[in-house]
PDB file of C-alpha atoms in Angstrom:
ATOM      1  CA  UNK A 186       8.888   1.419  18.430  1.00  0.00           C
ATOM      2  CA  UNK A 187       6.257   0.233  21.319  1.00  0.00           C
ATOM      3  CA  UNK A 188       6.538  -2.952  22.626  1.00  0.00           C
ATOM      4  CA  UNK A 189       3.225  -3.707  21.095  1.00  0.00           C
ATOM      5  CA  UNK A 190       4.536  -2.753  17.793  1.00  0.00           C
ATOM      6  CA  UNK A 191       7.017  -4.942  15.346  1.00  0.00           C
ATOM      7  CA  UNK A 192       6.578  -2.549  13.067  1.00  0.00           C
ATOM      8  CA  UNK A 193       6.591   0.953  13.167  1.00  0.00           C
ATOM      9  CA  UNK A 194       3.953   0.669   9.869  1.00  0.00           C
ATOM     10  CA  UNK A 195       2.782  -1.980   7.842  1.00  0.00           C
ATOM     11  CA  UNK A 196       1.635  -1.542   3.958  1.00  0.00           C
ATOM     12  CA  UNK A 197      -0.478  -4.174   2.240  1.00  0.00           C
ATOM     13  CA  UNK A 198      -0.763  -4.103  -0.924  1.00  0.00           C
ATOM     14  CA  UNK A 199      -4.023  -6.282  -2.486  1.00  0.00           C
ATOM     15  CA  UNK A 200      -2.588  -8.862  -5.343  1.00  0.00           C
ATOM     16  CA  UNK A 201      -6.031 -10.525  -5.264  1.00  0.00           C
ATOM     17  CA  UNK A 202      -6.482 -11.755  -9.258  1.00  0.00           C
ATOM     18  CA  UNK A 203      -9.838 -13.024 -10.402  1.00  0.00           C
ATOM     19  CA  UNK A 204     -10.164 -15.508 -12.947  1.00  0.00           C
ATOM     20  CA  UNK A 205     -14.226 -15.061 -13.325  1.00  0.00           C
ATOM     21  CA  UNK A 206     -13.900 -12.160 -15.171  1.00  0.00           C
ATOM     22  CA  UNK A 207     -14.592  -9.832 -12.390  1.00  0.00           C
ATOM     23  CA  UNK A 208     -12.282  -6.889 -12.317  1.00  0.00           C
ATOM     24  CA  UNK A 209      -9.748  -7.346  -9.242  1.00  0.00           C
ATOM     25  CA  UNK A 210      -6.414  -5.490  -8.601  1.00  0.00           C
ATOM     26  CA  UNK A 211      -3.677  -8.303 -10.093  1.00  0.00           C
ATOM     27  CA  UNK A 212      -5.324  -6.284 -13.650  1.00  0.00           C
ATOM     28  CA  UNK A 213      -3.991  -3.165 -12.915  1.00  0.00           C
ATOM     29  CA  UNK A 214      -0.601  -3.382 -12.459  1.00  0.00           C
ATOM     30  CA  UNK A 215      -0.472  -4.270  -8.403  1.00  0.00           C
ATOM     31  CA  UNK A 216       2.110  -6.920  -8.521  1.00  0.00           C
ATOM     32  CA  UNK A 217       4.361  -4.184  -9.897  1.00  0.00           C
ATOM     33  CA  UNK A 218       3.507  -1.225  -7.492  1.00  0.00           C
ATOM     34  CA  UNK A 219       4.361  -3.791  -4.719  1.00  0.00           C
ATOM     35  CA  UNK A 220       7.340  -5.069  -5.813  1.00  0.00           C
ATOM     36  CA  UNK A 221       8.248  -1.275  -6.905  1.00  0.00           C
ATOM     37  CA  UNK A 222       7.514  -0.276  -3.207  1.00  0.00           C
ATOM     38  CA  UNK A 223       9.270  -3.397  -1.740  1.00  0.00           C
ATOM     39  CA  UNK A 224      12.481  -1.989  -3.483  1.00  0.00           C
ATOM     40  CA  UNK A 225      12.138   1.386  -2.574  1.00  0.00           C
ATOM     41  CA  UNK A 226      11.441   1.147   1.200  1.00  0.00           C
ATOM     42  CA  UNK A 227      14.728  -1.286   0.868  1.00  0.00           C
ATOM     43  CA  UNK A 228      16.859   1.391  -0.936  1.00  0.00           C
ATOM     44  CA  UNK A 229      15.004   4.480   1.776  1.00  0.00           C
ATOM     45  CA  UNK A 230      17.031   2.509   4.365  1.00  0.00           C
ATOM     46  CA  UNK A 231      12.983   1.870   6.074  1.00  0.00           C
ATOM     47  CA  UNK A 232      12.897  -2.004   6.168  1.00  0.00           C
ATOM     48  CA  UNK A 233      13.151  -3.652   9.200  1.00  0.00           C
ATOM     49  CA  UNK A 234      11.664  -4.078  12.831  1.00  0.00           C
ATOM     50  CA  UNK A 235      10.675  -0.569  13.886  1.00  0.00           C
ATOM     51  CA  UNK A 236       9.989   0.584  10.518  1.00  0.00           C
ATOM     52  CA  UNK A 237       8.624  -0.021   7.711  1.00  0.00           C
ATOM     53  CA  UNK A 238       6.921  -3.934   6.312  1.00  0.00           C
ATOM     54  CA  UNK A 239       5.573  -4.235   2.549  1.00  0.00           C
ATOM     55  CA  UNK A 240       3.108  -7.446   1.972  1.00  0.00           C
ATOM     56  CA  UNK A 241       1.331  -8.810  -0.437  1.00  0.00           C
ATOM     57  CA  UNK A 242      -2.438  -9.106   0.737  1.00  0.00           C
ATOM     58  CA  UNK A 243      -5.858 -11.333  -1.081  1.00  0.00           C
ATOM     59  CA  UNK A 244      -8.322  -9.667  -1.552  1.00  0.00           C
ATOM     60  CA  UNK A 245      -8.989  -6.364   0.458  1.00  0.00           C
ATOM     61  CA  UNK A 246     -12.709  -6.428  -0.600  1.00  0.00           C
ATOM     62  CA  UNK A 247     -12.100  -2.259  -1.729  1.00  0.00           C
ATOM     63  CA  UNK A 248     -12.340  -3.627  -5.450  1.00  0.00           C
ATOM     64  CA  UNK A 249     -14.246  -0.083  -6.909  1.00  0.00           C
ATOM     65  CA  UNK A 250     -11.383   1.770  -5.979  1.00  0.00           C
ATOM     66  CA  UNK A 251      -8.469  -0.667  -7.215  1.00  0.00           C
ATOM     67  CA  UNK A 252      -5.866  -1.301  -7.638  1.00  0.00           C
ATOM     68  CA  UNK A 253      -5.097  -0.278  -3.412  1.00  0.00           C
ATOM     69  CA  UNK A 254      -2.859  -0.407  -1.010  1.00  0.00           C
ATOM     70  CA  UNK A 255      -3.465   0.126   2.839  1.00  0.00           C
ATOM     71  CA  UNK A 256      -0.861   1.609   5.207  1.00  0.00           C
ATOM     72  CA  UNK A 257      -1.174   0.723   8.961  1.00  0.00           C
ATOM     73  CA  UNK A 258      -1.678   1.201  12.029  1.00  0.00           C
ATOM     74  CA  UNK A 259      -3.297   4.540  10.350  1.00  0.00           C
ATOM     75  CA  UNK A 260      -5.514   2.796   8.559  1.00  0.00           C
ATOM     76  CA  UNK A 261      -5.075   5.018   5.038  1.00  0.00           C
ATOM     77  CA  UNK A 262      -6.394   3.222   2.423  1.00  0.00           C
ATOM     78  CA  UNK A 263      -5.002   4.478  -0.805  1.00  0.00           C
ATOM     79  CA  UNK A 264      -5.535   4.104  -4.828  1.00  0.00           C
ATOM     80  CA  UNK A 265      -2.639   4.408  -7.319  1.00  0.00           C
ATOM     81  CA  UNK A 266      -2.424   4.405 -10.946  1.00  0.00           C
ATOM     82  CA  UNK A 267       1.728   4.101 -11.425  1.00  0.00           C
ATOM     83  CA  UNK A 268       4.558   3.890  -9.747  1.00  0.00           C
ATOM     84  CA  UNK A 269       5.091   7.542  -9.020  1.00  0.00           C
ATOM     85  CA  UNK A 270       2.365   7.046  -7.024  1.00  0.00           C
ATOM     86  CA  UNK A 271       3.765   4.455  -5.224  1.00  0.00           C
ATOM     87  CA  UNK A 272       7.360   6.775  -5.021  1.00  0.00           C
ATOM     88  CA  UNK A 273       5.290   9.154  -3.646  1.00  0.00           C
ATOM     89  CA  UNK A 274       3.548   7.400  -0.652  1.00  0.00           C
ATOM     90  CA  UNK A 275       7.097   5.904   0.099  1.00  0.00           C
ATOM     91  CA  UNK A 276       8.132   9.430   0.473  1.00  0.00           C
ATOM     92  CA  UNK A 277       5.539  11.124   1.996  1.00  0.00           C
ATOM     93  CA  UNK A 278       4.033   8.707   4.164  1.00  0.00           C
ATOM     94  CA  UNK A 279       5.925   6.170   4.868  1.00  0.00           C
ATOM     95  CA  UNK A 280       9.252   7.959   5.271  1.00  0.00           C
ATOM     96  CA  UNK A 281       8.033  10.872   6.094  1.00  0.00           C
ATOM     97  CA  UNK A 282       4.652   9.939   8.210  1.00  0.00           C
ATOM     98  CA  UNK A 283       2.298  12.330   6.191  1.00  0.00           C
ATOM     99  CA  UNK A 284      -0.548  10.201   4.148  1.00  0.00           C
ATOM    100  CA  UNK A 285      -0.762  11.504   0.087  1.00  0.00           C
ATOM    101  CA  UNK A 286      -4.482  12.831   0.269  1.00  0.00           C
ATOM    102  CA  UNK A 287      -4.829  13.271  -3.384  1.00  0.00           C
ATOM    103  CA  UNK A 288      -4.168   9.005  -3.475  1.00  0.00           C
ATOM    104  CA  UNK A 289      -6.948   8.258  -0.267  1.00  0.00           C
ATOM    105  CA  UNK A 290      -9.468   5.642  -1.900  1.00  0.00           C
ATOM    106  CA  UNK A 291     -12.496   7.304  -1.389  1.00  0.00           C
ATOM    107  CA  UNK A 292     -14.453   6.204   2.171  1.00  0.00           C
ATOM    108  CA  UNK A 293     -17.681   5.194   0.448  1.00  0.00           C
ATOM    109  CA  UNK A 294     -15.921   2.633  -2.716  1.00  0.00           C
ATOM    110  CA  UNK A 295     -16.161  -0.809  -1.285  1.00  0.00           C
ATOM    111  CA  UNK A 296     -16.399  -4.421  -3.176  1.00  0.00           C
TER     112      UNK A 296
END
């Protein structure tokens, strides 16, 4: 851990839910993933300062590739479509420091 660092990474999950009819992550399933991933990182033994903080996030404005997550400081922004998804980022990432690529929202999908 660096002294400029609480954490040693951060994952935000967007819970942003839109009640104009737009599409928007809180319909597909993101409340779940996050509280899936909250209890994983927990049982990994990776919560705490120096490793590993899950949070719930508005609106990421990424809302093409949805439902996503974003893992910092690497700045990987990924899509997920269940929980093993989710199981495997814990493992592979954020355990293990090596981003999924097969999840990475693609560069170009914004709002």
């Amino acid at each position: 851990m660096t002294a400029a660092s609480y954490y040693q990474r951060h994952i935000f999950f967007c819970l942003n839910q839109r009640d104009n009819g737009e599409a928007s992550c809180g319909d597909h399933g993101a409340q779940a993933a996050f509280d899936h991933c909250k209890k994983r990182v927990k049982a990994e033994g990776l919560a705490g300062p120096g490793q590993v903080r899950v949070n719930k996030a508005g609106c990421l404005d990424r809302c093409a590739g949805g439902p996503v997550a974003v893992v910092y400081p690497e700045a990987v922004w990924y899509t997920y479509v269940d929980l093993a998804d989710i199981d495997e980022i814990v493992e592979s990432h954020l355990k293990n420091g090596e981003p999924v690529e097969r999840l990475r929202t693609p560069p170009h999908l914004g709002r």
